[in-house]
């Protein structure tokens, strides 16, 4: 039996830049994304 895997986590924030900075300091790297006319968001690399 294979262990469960996590492939997506969605975190919402009123201050996207502040949240990205916080998680960046914990070692996550981000890039900006937008799908079509949808909202801009960050994706961890």
Coordinates of C-alpha atoms in Angstrom, one line a residue:
X1 CA 0.0 0.0 0.0
X2 CA 1.4 3.4 -1.0
X3 CA 1.4 6.2 1.6
X4 CA -1.0 9.1 1.0
X5 CA 0.4 12.0 -0.9
X6 CA -0.4 15.7 -0.8
X7 CA -0.4 17.6 -4.1
X8 CA -2.3 20.8 -3.5
X9 CA -2.8 23.2 -0.6
X10 CA -4.8 26.4 -1.1
X11 CA -4.2 29.3 1.4
X12 CA -6.3 32.4 1.1
X13 CA -5.1 35.8 2.4
X14 CA -6.2 39.4 2.2
X15 CA -2.6 40.4 1.8
X16 CA -1.1 38.1 -0.8
X17 CA 2.4 39.9 -0.7
X18 CA 2.6 39.6 3.1
X19 CA 1.6 35.9 3.1
X20 CA 4.1 35.1 0.3
X21 CA 6.9 36.9 2.2
X22 CA 6.0 34.9 5.4
X23 CA 6.2 31.6 3.6
X24 CA 9.3 32.7 1.7
X25 CA 11.1 33.2 5.0
X26 CA 10.1 29.6 5.8
X27 CA 11.9 28.4 2.7
X28 CA 9.2 28.2 0.1
X29 CA 9.8 29.8 -3.4
X30 CA 6.9 31.2 -5.3
X31 CA 6.1 32.4 -8.8
X32 CA 3.1 34.5 -9.9
X33 CA 0.4 32.8 -11.9
X34 CA -2.9 33.8 -13.6
X35 CA -5.2 31.6 -15.6
X36 CA -6.9 33.5 -18.3
X37 CA -8.8 36.4 -16.7
X38 CA -8.8 34.7 -13.3
X39 CA -7.3 36.2 -10.2
X40 CA -3.5 36.5 -9.8
X41 CA -2.0 34.0 -7.3
X42 CA 1.3 32.5 -6.2
X43 CA 2.3 29.0 -6.8
X44 CA 5.1 27.3 -4.8
X45 CA 7.9 25.9 -6.9

